[in-house]
CSV table of C-alpha atoms and ligand atoms in Angstrom, one decimal:
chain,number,residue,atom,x,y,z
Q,1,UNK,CA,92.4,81.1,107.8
Q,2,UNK,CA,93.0,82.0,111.5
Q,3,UNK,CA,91.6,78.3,112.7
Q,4,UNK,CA,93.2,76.6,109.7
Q,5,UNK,CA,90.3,75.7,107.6
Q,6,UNK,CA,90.9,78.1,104.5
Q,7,UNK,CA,93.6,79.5,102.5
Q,8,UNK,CA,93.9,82.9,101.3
Q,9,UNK,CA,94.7,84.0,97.6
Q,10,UNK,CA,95.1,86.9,97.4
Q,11,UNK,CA,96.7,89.2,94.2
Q,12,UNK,CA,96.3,91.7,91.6
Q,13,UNK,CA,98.7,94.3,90.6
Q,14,UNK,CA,101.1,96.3,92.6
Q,15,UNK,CA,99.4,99.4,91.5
Q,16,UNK,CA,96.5,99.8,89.7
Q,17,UNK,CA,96.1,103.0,87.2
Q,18,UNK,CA,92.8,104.6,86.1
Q,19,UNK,CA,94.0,103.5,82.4
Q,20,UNK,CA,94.2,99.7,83.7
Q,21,UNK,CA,90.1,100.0,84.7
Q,22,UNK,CA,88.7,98.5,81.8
Q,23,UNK,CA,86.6,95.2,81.0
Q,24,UNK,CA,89.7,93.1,79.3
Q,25,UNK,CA,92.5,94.1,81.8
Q,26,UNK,CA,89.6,93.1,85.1
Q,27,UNK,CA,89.0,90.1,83.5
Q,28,UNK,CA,92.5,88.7,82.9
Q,29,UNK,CA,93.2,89.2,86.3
Q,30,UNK,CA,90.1,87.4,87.7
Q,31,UNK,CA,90.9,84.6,85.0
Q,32,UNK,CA,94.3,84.2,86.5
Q,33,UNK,CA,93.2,84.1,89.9
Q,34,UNK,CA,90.3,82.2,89.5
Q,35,UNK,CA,92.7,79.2,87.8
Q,36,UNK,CA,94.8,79.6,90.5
Q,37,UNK,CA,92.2,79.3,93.2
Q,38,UNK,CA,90.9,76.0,91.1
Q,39,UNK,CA,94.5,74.8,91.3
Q,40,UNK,CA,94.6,75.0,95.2
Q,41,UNK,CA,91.4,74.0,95.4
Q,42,UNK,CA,91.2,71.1,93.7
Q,43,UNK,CA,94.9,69.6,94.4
Q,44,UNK,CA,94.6,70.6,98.4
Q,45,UNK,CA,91.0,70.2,99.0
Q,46,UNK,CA,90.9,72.8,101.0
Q,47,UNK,CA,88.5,76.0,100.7
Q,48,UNK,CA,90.3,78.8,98.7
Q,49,UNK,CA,89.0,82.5,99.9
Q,50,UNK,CA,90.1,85.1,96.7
Q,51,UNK,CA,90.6,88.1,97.4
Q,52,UNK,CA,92.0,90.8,94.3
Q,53,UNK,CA,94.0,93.5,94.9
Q,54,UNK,CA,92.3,95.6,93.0
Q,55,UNK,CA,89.2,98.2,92.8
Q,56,UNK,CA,90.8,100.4,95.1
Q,57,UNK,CA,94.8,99.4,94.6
Q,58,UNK,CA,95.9,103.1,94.1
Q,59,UNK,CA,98.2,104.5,96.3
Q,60,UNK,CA,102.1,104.0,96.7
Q,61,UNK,CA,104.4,104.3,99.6
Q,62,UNK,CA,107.9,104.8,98.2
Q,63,UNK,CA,111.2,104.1,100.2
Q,64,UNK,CA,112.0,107.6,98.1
Q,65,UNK,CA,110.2,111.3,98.1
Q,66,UNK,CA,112.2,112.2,94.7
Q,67,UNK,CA,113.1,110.1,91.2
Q,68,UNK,CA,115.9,111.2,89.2
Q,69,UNK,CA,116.6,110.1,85.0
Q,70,UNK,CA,119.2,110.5,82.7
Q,71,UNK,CA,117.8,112.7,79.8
Q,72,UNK,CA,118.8,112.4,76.3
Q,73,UNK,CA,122.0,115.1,76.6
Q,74,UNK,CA,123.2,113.2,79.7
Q,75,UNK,CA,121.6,116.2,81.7
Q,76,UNK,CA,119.5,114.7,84.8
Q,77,UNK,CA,116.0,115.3,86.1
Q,78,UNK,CA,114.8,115.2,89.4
Q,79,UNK,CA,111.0,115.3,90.1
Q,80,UNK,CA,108.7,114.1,93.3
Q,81,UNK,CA,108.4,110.5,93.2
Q,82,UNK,CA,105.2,108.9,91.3
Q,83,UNK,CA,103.0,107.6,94.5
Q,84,UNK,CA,100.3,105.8,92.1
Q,85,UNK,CA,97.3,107.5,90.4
Q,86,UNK,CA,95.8,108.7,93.9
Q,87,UNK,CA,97.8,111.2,94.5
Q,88,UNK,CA,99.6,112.2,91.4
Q,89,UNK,CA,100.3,111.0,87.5
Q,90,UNK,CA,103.1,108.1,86.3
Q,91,UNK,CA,104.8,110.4,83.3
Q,92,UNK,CA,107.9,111.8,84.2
Q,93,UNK,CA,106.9,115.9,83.8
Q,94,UNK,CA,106.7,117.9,86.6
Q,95,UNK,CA,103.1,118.8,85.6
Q,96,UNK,CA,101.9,115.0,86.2
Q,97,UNK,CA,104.0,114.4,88.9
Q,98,UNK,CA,102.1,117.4,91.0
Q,99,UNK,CA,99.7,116.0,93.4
Q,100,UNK,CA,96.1,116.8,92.9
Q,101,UNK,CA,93.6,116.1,95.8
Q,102,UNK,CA,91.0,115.3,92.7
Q,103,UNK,CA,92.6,112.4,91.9
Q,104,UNK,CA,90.8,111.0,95.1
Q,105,UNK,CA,87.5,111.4,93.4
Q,106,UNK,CA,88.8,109.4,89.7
Q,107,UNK,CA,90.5,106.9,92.9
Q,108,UNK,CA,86.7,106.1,93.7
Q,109,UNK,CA,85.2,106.0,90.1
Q,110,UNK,CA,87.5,103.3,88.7
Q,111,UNK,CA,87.1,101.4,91.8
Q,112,UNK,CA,83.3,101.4,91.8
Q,113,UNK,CA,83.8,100.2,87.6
Q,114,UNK,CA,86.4,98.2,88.7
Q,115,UNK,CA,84.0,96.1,91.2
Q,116,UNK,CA,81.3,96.2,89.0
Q,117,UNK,CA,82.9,94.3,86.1
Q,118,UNK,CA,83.9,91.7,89.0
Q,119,UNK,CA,80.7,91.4,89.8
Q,120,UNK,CA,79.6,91.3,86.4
Q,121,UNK,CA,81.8,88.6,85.3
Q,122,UNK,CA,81.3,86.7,88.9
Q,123,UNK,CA,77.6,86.9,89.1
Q,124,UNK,CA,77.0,86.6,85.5
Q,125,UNK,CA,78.4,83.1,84.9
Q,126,UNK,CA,81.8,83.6,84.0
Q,127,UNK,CA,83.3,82.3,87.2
Q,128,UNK,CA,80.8,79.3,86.7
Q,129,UNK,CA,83.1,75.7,87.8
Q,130,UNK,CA,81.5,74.7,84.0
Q,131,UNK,CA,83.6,77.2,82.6
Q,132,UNK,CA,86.7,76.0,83.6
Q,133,UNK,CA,87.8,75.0,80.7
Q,134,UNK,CA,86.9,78.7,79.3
Q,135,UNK,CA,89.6,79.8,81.1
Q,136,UNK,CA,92.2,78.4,79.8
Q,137,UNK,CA,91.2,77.9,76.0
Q,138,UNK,CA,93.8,80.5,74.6
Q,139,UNK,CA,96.9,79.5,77.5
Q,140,UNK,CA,96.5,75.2,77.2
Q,141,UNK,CA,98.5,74.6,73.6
Q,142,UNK,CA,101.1,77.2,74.6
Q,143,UNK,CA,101.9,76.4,78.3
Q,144,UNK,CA,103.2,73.2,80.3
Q,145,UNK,CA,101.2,74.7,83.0
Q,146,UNK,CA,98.1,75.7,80.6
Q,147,UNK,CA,98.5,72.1,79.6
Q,148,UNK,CA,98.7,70.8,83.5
Q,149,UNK,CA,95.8,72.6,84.0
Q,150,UNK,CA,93.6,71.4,81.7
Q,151,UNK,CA,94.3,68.0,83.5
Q,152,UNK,CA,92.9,69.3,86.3
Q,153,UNK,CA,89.5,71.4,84.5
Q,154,UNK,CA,89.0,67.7,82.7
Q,155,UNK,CA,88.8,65.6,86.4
Q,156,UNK,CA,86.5,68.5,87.4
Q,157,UNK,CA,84.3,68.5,85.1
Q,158,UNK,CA,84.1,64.5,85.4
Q,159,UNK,CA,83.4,65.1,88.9
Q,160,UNK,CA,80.7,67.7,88.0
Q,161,UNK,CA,79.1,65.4,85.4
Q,162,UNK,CA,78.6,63.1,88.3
Q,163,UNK,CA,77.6,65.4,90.8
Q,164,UNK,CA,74.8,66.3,88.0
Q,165,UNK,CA,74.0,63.0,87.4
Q,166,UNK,CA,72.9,61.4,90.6
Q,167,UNK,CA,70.5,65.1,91.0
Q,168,UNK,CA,72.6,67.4,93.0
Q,169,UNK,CA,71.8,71.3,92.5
Q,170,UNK,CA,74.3,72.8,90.4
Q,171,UNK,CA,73.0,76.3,91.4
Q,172,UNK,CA,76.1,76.9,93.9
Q,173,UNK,CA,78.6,75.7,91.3
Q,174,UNK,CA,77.3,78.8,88.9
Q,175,UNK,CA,79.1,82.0,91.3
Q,176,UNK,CA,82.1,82.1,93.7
Q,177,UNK,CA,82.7,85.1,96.5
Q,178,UNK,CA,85.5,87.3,95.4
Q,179,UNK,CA,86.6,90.0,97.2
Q,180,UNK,CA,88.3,93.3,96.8
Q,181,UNK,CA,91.2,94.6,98.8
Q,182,UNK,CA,94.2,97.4,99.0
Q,183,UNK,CA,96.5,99.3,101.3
Q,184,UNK,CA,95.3,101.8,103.4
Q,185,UNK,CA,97.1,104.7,102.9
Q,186,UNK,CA,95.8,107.6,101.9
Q,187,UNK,CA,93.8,108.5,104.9
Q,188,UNK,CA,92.2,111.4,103.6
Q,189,UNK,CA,90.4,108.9,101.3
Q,190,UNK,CA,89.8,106.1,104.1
Q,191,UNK,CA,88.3,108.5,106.3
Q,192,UNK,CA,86.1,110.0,103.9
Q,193,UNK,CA,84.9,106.1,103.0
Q,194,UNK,CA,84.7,105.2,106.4
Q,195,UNK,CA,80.9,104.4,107.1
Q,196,UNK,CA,78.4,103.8,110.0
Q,197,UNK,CA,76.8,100.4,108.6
Q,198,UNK,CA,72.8,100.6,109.6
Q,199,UNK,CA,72.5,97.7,110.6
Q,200,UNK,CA,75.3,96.9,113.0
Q,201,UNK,CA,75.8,100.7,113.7
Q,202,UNK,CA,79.3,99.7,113.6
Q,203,UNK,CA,82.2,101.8,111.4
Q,204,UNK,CA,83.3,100.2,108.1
Q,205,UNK,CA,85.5,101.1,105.7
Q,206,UNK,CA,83.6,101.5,102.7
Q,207,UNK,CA,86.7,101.7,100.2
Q,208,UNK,CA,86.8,97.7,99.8
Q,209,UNK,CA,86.1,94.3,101.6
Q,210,UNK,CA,89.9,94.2,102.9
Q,211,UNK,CA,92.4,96.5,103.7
Q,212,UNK,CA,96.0,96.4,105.2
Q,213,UNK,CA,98.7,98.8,106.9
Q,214,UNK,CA,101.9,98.9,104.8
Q,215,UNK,CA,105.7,97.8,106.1
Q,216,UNK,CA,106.3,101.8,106.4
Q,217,UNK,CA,103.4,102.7,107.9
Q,218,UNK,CA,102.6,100.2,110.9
Q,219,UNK,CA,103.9,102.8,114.2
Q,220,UNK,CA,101.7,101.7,116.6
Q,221,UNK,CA,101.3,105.1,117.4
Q,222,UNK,CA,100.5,106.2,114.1
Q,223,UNK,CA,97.4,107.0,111.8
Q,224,UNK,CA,97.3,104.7,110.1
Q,225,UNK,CA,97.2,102.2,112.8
Q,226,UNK,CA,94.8,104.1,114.4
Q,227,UNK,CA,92.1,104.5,111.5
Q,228,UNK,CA,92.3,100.9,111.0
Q,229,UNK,CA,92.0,99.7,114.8
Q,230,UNK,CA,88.1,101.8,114.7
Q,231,UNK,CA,87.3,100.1,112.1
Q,232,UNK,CA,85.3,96.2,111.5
Q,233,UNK,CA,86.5,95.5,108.2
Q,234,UNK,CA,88.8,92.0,108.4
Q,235,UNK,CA,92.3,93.8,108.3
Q,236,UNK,CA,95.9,93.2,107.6
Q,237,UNK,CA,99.3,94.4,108.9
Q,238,UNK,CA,102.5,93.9,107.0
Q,239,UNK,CA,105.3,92.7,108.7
Q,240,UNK,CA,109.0,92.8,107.4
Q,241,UNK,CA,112.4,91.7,108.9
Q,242,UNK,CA,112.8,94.7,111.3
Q,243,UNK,CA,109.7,93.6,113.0
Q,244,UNK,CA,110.3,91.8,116.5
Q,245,UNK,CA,107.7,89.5,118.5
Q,246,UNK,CA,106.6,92.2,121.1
Q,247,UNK,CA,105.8,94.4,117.4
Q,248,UNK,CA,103.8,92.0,116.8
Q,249,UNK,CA,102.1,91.3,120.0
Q,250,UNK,CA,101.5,95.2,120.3
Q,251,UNK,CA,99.7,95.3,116.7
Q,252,UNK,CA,97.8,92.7,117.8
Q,253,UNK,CA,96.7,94.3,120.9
Q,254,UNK,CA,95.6,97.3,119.5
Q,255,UNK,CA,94.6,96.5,116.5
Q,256,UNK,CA,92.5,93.3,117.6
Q,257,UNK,CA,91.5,94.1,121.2
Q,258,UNK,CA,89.2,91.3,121.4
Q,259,UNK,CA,91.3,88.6,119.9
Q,260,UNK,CA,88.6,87.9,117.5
Q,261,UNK,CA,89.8,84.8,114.8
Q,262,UNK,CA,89.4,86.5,111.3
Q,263,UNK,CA,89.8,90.2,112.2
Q,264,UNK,CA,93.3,90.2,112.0
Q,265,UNK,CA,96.4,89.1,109.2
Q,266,UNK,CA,99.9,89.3,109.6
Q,267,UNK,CA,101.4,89.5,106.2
Q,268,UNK,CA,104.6,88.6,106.2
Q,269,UNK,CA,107.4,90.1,103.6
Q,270,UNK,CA,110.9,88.7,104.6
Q,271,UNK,CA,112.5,88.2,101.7
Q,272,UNK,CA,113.4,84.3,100.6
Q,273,UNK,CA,117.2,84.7,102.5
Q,274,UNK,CA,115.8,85.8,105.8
Q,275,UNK,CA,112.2,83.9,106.2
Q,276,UNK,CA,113.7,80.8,107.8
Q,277,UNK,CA,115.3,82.8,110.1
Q,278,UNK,CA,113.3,85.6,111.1
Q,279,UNK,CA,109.9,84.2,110.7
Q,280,UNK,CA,109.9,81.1,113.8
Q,281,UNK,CA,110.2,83.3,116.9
Q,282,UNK,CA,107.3,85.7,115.8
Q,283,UNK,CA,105.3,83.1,114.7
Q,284,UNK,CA,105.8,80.9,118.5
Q,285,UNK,CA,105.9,84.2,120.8
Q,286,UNK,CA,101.9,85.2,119.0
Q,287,UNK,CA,101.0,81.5,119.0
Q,288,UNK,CA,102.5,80.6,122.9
Q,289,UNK,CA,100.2,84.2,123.8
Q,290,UNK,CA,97.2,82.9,122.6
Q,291,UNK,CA,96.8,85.1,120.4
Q,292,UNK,CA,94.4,85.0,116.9
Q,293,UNK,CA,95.8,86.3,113.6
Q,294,UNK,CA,96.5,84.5,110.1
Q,295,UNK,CA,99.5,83.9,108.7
Q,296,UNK,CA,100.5,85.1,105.1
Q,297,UNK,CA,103.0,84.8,102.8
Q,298,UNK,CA,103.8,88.2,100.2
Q,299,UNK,CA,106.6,86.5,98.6
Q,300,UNK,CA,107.5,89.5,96.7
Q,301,UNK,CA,107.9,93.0,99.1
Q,302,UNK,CA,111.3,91.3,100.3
Q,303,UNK,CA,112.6,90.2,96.9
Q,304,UNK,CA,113.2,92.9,95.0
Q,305,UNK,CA,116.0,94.0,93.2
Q,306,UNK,CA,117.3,96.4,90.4
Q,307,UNK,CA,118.4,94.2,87.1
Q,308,UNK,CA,121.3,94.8,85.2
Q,309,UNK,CA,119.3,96.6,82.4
Q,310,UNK,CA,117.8,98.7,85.2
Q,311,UNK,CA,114.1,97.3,85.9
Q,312,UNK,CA,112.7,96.8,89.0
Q,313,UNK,CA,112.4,93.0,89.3
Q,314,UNK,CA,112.3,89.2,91.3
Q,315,UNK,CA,113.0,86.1,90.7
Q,316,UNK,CA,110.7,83.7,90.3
Q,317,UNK,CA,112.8,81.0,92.0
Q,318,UNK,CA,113.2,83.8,95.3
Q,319,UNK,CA,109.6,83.6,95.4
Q,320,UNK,CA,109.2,80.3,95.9
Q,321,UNK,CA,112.2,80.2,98.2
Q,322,UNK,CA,110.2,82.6,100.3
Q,323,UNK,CA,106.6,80.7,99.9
Q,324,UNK,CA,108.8,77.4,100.6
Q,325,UNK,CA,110.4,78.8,103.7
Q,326,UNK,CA,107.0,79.9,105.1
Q,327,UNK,CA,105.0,76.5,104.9
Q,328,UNK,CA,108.3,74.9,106.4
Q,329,UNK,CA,108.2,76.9,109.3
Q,330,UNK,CA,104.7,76.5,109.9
Q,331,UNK,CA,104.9,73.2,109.2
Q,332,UNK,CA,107.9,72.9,112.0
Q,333,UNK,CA,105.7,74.7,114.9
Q,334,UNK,CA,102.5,73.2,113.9
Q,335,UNK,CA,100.5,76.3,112.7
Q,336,UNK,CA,98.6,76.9,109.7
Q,337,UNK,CA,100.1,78.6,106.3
Q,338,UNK,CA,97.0,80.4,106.3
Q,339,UNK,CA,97.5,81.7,102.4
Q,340,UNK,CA,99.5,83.9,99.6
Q,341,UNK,CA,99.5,87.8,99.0
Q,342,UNK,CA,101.5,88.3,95.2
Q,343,UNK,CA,101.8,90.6,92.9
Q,344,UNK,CA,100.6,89.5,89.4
Q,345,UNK,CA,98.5,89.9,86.5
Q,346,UNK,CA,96.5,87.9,83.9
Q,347,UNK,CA,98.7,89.4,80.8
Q,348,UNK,CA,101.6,88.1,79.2
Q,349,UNK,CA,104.0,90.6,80.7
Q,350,UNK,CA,107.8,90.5,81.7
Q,351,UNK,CA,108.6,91.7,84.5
Q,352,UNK,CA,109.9,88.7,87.2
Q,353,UNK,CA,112.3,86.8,86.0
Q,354,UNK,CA,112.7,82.7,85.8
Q,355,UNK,CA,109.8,80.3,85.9
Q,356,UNK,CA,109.2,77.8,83.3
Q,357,UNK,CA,109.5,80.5,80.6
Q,358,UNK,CA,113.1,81.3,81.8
Q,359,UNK,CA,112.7,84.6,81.5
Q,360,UNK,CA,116.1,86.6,81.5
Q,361,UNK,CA,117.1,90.7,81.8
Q,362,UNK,CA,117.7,90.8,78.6
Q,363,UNK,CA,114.3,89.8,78.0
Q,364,UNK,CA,112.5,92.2,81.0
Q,365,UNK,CA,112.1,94.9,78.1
Q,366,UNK,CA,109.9,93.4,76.1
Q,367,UNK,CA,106.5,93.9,77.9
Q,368,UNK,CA,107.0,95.6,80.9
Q,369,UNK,CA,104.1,97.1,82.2
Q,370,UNK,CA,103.9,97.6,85.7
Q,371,UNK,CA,103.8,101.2,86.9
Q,372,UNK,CA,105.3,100.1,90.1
Q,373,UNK,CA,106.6,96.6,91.7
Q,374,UNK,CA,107.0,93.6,89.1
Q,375,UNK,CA,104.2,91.4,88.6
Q,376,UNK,CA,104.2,87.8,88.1
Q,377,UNK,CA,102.5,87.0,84.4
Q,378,UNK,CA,99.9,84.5,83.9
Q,379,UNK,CA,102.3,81.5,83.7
Q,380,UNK,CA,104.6,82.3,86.3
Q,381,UNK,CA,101.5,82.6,88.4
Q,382,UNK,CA,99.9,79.2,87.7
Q,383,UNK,CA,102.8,77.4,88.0
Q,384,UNK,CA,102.9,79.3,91.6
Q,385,UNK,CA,99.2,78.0,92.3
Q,386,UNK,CA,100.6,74.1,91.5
Q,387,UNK,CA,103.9,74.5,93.9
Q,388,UNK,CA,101.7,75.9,96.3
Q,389,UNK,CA,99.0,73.1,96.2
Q,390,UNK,CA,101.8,70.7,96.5
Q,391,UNK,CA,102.8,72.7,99.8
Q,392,UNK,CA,99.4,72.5,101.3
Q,393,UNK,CA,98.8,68.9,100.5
Q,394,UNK,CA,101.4,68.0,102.8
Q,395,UNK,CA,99.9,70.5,105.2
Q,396,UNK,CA,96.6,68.8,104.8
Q,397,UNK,CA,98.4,65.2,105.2
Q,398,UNK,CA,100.1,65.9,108.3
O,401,PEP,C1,102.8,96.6,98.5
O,401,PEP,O1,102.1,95.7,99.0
O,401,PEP,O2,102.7,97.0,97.4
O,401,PEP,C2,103.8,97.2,99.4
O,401,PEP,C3,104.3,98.4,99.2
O,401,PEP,O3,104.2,96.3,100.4
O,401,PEP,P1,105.0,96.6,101.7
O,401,PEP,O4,104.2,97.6,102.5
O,401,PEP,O5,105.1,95.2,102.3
O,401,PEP,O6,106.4,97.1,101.3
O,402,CO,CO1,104.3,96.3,95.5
C-alpha cells in the first residue's frame, strides 16, 4: 500500500457488541467484504489486502462524557455516555451505563469467537474464488448491483474454468488472508495483550493484526501514541481537518522511527467538503520528506450528521464525494490512493442515506441497528466497491 502495489479494504462496523458475535452476523460481514474485495480486484487488477474491523471493534471515544433523552412525561434523563461494550452497556439505565472493568475480559472472548468463525469460514472453503457466485445467490434478483455483480462472478469463473483447464493448481484459489483490526483505546486492555513474540523477541499487540490511534486520541505526547510507537504491529493514525503537515511529520517520526514502508497508515477523515482542500499540502509536505506511510480514505468519521428524525447518519453521495476527492488529489501529486476504511455491514440495515436504494429519513427507522456511527448496508457497500474500482482503474492507467 505504501509503494503502491495494493489497496486496502478495510470495514466492519463502527462498534461491535458481544450480542453481534455470532456465526450469521460474522458471516454477512465477510460476505460483503469479500464481494467487495472481488469487485476491486477483478475491475482494477490490482491486489486487494482485507482487513475487518472487527474481533476486537469494542471500544468508543465519544466527542461527549454524558447523553441526555426525552422520557415519556417530557422529563429528561442524563446518564454517562455509552463508550461501546468494553467499558460499559448500550441500554439507557444508569445500571448498564456503569463501567465495569469485567467487560475487558467478555471484550476478549467475543473476539477470540469472533476470529475463529473468520477463520472458519476463510479456511474452510467459504471464501473459495468457486464460491463467488455463493455469495451473492440471495442479493442478485433484488439488486442492480447484486445483478452487476454477478457479471463479474460469471467472467471469473470463465477465467477459472480456464485456468483449470490448461492444469494450473487451484489449491491457492481455495483461502484468502483476512485480517482483523480496531482502535486502540482502551489501554488497559492493549497493554495487557501486548506480547513478547518468541521468535523475534519483539512486542506485539496481541489484541488483533491491525490497530489505529483515533482523531481524539493522537497527542504526540500521549498514551496512546506512546503504546503504539513500542509496538511492531502495522499501525494506523487518524487524521482529521485540524491536523497540519508538521502533525503529521511528528507522528511519523515517532511513531515510525525507521521509516519502514508498511509500518505506518495515515487514515484520513476530512469530511467530503474539506478533502480537496485540506488533504494536498499534508499529502506533498510527507511525500517532499521522504517519508513512508499509506494513504487512506474513512469516508465516513467527517460526514456525519444528525437527520431530521433524529438518527445519527451520512449520505451516501458525501461518501463518495469524499472517496472521489481523495483519488483526485492523489491522482494530482502523483501518489498512490493506497485504500478505504468504512463503516458497514453485510445486513440490510438503514442507517446512511442515498445510494441506489434512495434511502430517505423517513425511512432511517425502519432497521436501524448500529449501536454507534451509521453503517453502510450491503448494497450501499457494493455499489461503493464498483465506484471505487472505477477510481483505481484510472489510477492503474495512468
Ligand atoms: C471510528 O473509527 O469509529 C472513529 C471514532 O473514528 P475517528 O477517530 O476518526 O473519529
Ligand atoms: Co465510527
Amino acid at each position: 500500500m505504501t509503494r503502491g502495489e495494493a489497496f486496502l479494504l478495510q470495514g466492519g462496523d463502527c462498534a461491535e457488541t458481544f450480542a453481534g458475535a455470532t456465526a450469521d452476523n460474522v458471516r454477512n460481514k465477510l460476505r460483503v467484504l469479500l464481494q467487495m474485495a472481488i469487485v476491486l480486484t477483478y475491475a482494477a487488477s490490482v491486489p486487494v489486502v482485507k482487513v475487518g474491523r472487527l474481533a476486537g471493534q469494542y471500544a468508543k471515544p465519544r466527542s461527549s462524557d454524558l447523553e441526555t433523552r426525552a422520557t415519556a412525561d417530557g422529563q429528561s434523563v442524563t446518564l454517562p455516555a455509552y463508550r461501546g461494550d468494553a467499558v460499559n452497556g448500550y441500554e439507557f439505565t444508569a445500571a448498564a451505563r456503569q463501567p465495569d472493568p469485567q467487560r475487558l475480559l467478555e471484550v476478549y472472548r467475543a473476539s477470540a469467537a469472533t476470529l475463529n468463525l473468520v477463520n472458519a469460514f476463510v479456511r474452510g472453503g467459504y471464501a473459495d474464488l468457486r464460491q463467488v457466485h455463493t455469495w451473492n445467490t440471495d442479493f442478485v434478483s433484488t439488486s442492480v448491483y447484486g445483478q452487476r455483480y454477478e457479471r463479474v462472478a460469471t467472467e471469473i469463473d470463465k477465467a477459472m474454468q480456464f485456468m483449470t483447464a490448461i492444469g494450473v493448481d487451484a489449491e491457492e484459489l481455495r483461502r484468502v488472508d483476512f485480517h482483523s483490526s480496531h482502535e486502540a483505546l482502551v489501554l488497559e486492555y492493549e497493554h495487557a495483550m501486548t506480547r513478547v513474540d518468541s521468535r523475534t523477541q519483539q512486542p506485539y499487540a496481541a489484541s488483533g493484526h491491525f490497530v489505529w490511534i483515533g482523531e481524539r486520541t493522537r497527542q504526540l505526547d500521549g498514551a496512546h501514541v506512546e503504546l503504539l510507537s513500542r509496538i511492531r504491529n502495522p499501525i494506523g493514525v487518524k487524521l482529521g481537518p485540524t491536523t497540519s503537515a508538521d502533525d503529521a511529520l511528528a507522528l511519523a517520526a515517532k511513531l515510525n522511527p525507521d521509516n519502514e514502508p508498511g509500518r505506518l497508515t495515515f487514515i484520513t477523515r476530512f469530511g467530503a467538503a474539506k478533502i480537496r482542500d485540506g488533504l494536498p499540502h499534508l499529502v506533498e509536505k510527507i511525500t517532499a520528506e521522504g517519508v513512508q506511510a499509506a494513504w487512506v480514505c474513512d469516508p465516513m468519521h467527517g460526514n456525519t450528521f444528525e437527520a431530521t428524525s433524529g438518527y445519527k447518519t451520512r449520505r451516501f453521495d458525501d461518501v463518495i464525494e469524499e472517496v472521489q476527492g481523495f483519488f483526485d488529489v492523489h491522482h494530482a501529486l502523483g501518489t498512490w490512493p493506497g485504500g478505504i476504511h468504512v463503516e458497514l455491514t453485510g445486513d440490510d440495515v438503514t442507517e446512511c442515506l442515498g445510494g441506489g436504494e434512495e434511502l430517505r429519513d423517513e425511512d432511517l427507522a425502519n432497521r436501524y441497528e448500529s449501536v454507534c456511527d451509521p453503517r453502510l448496508n450491503r448494497v450501499q457497500s457494493l455499489e461503493l466497491a464498483f465506484l471505487v474500482a472505477e477510481m483505481l482503474r484510472r489510477d492503474r492507467r495512468a
